[in-house]
Short mmCIF file of C-alpha atoms and ligand atoms in Angstrom, two decimals:
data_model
loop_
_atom_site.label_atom_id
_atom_site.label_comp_id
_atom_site.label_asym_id
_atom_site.label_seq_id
_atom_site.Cartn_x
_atom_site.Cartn_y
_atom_site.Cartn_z
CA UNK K 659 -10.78 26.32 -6.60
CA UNK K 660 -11.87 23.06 -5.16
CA UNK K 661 -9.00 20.77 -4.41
CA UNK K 662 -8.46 17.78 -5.99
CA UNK K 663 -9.36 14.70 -3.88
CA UNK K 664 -7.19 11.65 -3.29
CA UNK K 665 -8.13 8.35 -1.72
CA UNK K 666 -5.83 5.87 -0.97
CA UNK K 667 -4.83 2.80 1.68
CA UNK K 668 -3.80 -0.46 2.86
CA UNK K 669 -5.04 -3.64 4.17
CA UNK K 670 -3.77 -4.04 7.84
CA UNK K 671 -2.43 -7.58 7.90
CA UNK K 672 0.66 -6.89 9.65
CA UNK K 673 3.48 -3.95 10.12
CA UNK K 674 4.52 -2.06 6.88
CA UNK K 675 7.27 -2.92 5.36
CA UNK K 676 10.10 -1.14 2.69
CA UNK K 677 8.07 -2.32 -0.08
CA UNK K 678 5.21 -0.68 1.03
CA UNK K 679 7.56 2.64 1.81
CA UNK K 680 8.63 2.56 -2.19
CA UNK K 681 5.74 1.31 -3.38
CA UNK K 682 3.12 4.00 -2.71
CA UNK K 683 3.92 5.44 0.89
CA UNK K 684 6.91 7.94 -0.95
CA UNK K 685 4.18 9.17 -2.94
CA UNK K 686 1.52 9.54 -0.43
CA UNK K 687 3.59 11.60 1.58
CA UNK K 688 4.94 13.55 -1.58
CA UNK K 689 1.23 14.54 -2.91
CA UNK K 690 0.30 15.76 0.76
CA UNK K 691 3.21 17.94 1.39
CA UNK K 692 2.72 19.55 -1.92
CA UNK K 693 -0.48 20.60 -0.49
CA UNK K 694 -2.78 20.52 -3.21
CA UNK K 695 -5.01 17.64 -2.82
CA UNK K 696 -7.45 16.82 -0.01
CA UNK K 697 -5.81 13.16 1.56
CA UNK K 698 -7.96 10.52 2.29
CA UNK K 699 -5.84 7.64 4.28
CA UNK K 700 -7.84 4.58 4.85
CA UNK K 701 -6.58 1.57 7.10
CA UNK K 702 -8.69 -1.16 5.01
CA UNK K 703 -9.75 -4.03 7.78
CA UNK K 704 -12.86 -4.78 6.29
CA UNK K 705 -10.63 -6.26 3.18
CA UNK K 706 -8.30 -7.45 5.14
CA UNK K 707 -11.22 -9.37 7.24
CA UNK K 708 -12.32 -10.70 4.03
CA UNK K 709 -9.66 -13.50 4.18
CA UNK K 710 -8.90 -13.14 7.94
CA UNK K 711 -12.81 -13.78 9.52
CA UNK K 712 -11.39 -16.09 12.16
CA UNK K 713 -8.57 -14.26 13.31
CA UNK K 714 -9.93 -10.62 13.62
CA UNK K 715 -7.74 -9.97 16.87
CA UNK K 716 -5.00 -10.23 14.51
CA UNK K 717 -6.90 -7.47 11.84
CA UNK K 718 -7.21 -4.95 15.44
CA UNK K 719 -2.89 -5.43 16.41
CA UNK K 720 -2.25 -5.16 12.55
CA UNK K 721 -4.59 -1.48 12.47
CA UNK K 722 -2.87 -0.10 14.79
CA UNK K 723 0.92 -0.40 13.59
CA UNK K 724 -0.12 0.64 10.53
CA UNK K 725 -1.17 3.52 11.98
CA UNK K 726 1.88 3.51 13.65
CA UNK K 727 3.40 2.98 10.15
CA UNK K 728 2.12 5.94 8.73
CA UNK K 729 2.51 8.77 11.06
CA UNK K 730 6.42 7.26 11.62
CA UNK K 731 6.51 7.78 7.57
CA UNK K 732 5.49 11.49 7.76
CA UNK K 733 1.42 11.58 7.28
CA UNK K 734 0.48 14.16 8.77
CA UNK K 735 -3.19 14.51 10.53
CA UNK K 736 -2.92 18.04 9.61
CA UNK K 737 -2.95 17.62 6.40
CA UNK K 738 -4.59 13.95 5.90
CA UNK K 739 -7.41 12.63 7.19
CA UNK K 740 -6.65 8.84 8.77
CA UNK K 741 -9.35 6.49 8.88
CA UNK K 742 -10.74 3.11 9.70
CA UNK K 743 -12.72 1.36 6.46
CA UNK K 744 -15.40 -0.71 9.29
CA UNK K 745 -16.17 3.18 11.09
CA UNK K 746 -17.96 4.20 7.74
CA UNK K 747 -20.57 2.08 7.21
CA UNK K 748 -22.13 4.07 3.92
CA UNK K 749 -18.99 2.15 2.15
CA UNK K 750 -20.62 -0.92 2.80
CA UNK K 751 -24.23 0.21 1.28
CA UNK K 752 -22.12 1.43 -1.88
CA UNK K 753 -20.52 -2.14 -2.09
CA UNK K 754 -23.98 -3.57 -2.47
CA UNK K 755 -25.20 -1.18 -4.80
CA UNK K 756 -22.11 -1.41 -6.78
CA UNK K 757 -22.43 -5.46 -6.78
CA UNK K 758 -25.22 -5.33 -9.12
CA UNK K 759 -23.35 -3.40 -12.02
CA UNK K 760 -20.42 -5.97 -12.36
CA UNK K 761 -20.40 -9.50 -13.31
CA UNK K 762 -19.35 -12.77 -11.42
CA UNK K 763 -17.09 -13.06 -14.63
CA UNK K 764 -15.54 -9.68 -14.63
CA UNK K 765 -14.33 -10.04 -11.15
CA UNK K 766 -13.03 -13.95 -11.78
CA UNK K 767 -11.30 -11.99 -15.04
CA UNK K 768 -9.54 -9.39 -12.16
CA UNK K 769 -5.57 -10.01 -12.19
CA UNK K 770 -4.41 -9.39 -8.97
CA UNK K 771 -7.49 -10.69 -7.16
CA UNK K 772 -7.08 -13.81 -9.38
CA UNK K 773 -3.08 -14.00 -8.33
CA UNK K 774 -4.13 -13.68 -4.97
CA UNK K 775 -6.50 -16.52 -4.64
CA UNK K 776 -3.82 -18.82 -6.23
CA UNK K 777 -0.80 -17.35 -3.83
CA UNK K 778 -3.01 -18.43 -0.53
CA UNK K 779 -4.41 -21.89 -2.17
CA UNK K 780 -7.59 -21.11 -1.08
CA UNK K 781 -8.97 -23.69 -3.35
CA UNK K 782 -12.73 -24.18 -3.61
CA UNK K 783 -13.06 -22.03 -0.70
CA UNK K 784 -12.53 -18.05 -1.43
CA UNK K 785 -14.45 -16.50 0.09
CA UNK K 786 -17.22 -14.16 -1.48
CA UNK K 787 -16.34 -11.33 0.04
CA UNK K 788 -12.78 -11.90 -0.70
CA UNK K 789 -13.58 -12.32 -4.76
CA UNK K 790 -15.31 -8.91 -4.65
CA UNK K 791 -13.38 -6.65 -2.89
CA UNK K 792 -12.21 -4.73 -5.95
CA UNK K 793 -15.95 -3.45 -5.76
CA UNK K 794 -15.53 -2.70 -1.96
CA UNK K 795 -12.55 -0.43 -3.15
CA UNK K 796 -14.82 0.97 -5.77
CA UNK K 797 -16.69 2.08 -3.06
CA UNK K 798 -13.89 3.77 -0.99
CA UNK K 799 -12.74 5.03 -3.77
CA UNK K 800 -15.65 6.59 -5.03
CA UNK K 801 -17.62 7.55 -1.58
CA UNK K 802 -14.68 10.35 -1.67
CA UNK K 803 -14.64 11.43 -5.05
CA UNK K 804 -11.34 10.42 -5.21
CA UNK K 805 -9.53 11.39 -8.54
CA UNK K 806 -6.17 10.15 -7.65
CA UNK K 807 -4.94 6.85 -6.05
CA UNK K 808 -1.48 6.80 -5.39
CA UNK K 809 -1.10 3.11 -5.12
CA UNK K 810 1.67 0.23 -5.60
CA UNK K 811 1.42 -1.45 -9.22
CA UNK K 812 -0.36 -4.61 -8.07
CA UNK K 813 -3.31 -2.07 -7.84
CA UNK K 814 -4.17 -0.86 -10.96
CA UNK K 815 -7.06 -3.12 -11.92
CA UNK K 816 -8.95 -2.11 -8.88
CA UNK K 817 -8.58 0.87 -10.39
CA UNK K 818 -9.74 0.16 -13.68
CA UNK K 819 -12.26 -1.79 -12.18
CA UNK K 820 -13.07 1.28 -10.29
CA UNK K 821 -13.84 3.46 -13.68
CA UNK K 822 -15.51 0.66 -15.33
CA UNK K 823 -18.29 0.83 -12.14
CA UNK K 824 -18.35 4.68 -12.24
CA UNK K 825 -19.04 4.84 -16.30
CA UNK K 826 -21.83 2.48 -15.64
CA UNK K 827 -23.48 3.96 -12.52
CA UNK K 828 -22.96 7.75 -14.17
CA UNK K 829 -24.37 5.72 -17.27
CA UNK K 830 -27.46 3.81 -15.73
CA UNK K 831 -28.66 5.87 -13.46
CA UNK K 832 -27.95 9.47 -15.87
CA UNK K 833 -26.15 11.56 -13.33
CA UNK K 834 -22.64 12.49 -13.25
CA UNK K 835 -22.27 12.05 -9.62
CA UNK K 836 -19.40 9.58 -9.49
CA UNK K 837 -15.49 10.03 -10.66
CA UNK K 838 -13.22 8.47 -12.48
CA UNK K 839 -9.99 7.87 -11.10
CA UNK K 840 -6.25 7.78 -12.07
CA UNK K 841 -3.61 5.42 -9.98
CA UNK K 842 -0.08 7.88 -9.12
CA UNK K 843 2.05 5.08 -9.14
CA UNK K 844 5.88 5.33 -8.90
CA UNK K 845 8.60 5.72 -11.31
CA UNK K 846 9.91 3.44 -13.23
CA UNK K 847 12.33 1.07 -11.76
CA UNK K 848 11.91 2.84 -8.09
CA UNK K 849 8.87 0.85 -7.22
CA UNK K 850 9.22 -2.51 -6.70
CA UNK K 851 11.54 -3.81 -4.12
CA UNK K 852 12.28 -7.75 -4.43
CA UNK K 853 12.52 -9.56 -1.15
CA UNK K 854 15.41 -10.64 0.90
CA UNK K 855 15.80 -13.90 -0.72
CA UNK K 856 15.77 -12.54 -4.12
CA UNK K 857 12.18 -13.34 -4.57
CA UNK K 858 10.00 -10.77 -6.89
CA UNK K 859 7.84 -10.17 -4.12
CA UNK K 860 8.39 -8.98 -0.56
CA UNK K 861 5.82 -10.10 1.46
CA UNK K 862 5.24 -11.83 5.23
CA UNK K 863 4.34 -15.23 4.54
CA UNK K 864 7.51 -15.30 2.26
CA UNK K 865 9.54 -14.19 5.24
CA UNK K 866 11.57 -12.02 3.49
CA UNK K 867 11.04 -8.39 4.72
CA UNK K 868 12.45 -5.52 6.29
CA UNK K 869 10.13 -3.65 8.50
CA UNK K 870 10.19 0.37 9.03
CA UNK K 871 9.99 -0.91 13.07
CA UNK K 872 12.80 -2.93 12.62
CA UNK K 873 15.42 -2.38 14.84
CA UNK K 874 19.25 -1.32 13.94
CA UNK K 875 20.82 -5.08 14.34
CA UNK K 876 17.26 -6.80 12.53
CA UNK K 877 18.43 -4.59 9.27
CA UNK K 878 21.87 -4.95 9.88
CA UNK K 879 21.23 -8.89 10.16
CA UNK K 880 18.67 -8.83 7.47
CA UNK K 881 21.14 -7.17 5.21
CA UNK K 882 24.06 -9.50 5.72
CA UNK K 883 21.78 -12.55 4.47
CA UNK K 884 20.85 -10.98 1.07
CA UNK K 885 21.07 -13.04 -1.99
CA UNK K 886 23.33 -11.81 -4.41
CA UNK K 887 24.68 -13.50 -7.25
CA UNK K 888 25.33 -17.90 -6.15
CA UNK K 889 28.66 -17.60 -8.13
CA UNK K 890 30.15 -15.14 -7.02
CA UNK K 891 31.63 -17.16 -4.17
CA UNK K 892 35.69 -15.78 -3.71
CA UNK K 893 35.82 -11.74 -3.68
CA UNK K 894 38.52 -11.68 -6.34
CA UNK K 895 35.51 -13.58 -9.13
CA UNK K 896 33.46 -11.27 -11.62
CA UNK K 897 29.83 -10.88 -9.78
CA UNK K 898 26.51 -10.04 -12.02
CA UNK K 899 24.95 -6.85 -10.64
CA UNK K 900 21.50 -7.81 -12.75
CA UNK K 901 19.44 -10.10 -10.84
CA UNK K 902 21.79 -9.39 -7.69
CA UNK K 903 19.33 -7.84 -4.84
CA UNK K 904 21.52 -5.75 -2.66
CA UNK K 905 22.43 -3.42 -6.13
CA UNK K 906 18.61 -3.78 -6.48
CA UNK K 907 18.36 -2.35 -3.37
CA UNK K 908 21.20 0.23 -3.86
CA UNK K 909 19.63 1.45 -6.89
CA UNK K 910 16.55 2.27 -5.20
CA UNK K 911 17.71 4.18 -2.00
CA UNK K 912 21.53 5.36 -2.12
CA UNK K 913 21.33 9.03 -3.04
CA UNK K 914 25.37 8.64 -4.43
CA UNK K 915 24.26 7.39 -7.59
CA UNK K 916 28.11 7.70 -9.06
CA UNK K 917 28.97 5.61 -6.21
CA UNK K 918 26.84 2.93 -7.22
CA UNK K 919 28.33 2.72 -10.07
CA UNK K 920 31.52 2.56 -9.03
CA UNK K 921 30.75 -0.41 -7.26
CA UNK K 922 28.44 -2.55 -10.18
CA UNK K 923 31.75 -1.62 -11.95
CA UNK K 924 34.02 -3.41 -9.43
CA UNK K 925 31.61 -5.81 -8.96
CA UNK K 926 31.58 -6.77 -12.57
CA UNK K 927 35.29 -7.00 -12.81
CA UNK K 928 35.59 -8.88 -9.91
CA UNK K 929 37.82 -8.06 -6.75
CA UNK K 930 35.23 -6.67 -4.55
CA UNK K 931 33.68 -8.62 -1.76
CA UNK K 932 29.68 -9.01 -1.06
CA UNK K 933 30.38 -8.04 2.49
CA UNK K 934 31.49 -4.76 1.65
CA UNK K 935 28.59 -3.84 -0.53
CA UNK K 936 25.89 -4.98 2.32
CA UNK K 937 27.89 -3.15 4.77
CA UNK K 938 27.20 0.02 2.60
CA UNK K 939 23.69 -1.31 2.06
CA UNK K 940 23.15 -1.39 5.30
CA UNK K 941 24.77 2.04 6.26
CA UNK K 942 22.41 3.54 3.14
CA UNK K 943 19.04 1.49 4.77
CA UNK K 944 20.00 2.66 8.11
CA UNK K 945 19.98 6.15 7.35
CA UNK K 946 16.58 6.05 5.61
CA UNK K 947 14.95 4.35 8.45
CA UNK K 948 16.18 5.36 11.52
CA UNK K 949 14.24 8.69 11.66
CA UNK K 950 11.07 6.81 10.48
CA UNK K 951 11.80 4.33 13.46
CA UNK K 952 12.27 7.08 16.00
CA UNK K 953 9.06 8.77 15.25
CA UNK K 954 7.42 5.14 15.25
CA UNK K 955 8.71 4.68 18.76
CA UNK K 956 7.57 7.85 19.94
CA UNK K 957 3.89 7.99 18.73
CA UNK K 958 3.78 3.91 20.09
CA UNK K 959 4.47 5.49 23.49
CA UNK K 960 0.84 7.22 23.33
CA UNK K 961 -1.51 4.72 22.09
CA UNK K 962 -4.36 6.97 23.16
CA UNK K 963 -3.46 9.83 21.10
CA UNK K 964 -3.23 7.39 17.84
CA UNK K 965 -6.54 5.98 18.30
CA UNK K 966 -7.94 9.74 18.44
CA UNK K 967 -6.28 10.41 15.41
CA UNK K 968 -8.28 7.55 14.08
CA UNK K 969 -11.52 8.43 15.42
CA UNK K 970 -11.25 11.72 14.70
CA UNK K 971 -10.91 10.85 11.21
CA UNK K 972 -13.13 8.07 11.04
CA UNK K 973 -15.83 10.86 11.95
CA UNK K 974 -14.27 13.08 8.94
CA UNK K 975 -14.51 10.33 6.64
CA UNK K 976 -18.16 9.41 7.80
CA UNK K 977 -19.36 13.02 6.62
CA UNK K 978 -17.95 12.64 3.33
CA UNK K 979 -19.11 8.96 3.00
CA UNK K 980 -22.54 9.38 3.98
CA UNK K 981 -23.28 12.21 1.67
CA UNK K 982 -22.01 10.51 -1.65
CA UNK K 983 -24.15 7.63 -0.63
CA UNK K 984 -26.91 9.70 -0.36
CA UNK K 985 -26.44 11.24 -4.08
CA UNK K 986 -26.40 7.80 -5.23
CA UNK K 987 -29.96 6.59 -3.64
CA UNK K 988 -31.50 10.02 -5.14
CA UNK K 989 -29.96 9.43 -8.43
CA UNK K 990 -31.33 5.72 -8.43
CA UNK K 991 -34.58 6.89 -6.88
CA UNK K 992 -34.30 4.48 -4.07
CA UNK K 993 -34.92 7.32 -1.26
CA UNK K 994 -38.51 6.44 -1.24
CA UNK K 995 -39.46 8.88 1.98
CA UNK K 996 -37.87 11.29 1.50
N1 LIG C 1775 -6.26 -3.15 -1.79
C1 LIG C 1775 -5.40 -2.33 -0.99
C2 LIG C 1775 -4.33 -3.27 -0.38
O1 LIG C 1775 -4.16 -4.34 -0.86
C3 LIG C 1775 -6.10 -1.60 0.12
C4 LIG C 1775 -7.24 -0.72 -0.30
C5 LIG C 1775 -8.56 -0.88 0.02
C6 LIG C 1775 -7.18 0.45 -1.11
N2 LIG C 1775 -9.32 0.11 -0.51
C7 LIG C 1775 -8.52 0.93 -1.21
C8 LIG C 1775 -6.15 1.13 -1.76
C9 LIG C 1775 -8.82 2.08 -1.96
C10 LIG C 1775 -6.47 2.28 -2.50
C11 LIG C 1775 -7.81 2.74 -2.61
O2 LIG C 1775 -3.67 -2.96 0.56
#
């Protein structure tokens, strides 16, 4: 049997960070070991040009550590094919093609595209190819076949924006070339990492990440400068454990869940000091990361071989591309020599 086919990426603005790692890079990894999907791993830099235009050497340093990013994180070129977005150029004739089925309203209607355009005050000026990128991801989505997009929650209305496209091509043009995709998105609860400062969000302008290349005293440092709860300010006062990031944290990556516990329950009562709980923090976060940092540093020391990954599956990806773009000209008729 054919295996099912799964599509998914990121926009290289900068290095990955945890976020990213519980967000959707867990479950990338996850659905290629168990070995029964084709990957598809795109690094996106035509979206991330889309808001970036005048500062594409920064687009070219931020491709390749997250290349870096996810070969330290356990993708494995074996098993997943790594590509550049701008090396396939059929996902740019799909983007046009796919313009013309969805309204200027329906993407202004888009969630996270509309939260984005507020969060960088771009005012009057978005750019147009920043407002319709969800149909660009239609395209890489689609150009593959992809079924399933293990993606962060922020995602899923490119997603359904995705299916809406695909009903109406498969619809328009009679041919059930195109698929409909799901978003594999993490459990409940395990997902969403807030930042540093206790923000919702963990994100670079916010200045409130860890890296996976961060080193042993940036995590350690990072660590000791969590928020946790304002009042709890002598170690013998009750401290809230909701709301209080470092437990946030702890719930997402200790493994000694009765531990945890222990501590929100000491915590509560009051007695036990936020020192000690980022010092465990930390030890938990260092254990998670260090191998991921090792490998980093290893692949970083042979650029050359990294890019060939890339290439290699830039070619891969091309193959694939090309001939779903061709199904889509015959099925709208618009191959007129052939
Ligand atoms: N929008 C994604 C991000 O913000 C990147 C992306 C582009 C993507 N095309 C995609 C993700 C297709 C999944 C599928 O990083």
């Amino acid at each position: 049997m054919d295996k099912k086919i799964l599509l998914t990426g990121d926009r290289p603005t900068g290095r990955l960070h945890i976020g990213h790692f519980v967000g959707s890079l867990k479950n990338r990894v996850k659905l290629q070991n168990e070995g029964s999907y084709q990957n598809f791993i795109m690094i996106a830099d035509m979206q991330a040009l889309t808001d970036n235009a005048r500062d594409p050497e920064k687009i070219k340093n931020s491709l390749f550590q997250v290349a870096l990013d996810y070969l330290a994180v356990g993708i494995d070129p074996s098993k997943s094919t790594i590509f550049v977005q701008s090396q396939v150029p059929a996902l740019n004739e799909l983007t046009m093609i796919y313009l013309n089925l969805v309204s200027v309203s329906r993407l202004e209607r888009n969630p996270t595209v509309k939260a984005e355009i507020k969060q960088k005050a771009f005012g009057q000026s978005v750019p147009a190819g920043f407002f319709i990128y969800p149909v660009s991801q239609a395209a890489d989505i689609t150009a593959f076949k992809a079924s399933v997009v293990p993606v962060g929650e922020d995602q899923e209305p490119m997603i359904e924006q995705t299916r809406e496209i695909v009903r109406s091509f498969n619809n328009i043009y009679q041919k059930d070339i195109l698929v409909e995709p799901e978003g594999y998105f993490p459990e409940k609860g395990q997902g969403r990492i807030p930042g540093l400062d206790g923000n919702a969000k963990m994100s670079k302008s916010l200045n409130n990440c860890i890296y996976l290349s961060d080193s042993e005293e940036d995590i350690k440092k990072k660590v000791m400068s969590m928020y946790t709860d304002p009042e709890h300010i002598h170690v013998e006062d009750p401290g809230k454990v909701e709301g209080n990031t470092v437990f946030t944290y702890l719930d997402i990556f200790a493994e000694d869940k009765d531990h945890v516990a222990e501590l929100k329950e000491q915590y509560r009562q009051g007695g036990l000091g936020d020192v000690k709980i980022k010092k465990y923090l930390n030890d938990v976060l260092q254990d998670v990361l260090r191998p991921i940092r090792e490998r980093r540093e290893a692949f970083e020391k042979d650029p050359k071989a990294v890019y060939e990954v890339l290439e290699q599956g830039s070619k891969a990806a091309n193959l694939v591309a090309e001939k779903t773009l061709q199904e889509v000209r015959d099925a709208m008729g618009i191959n007129y020599f052939k």
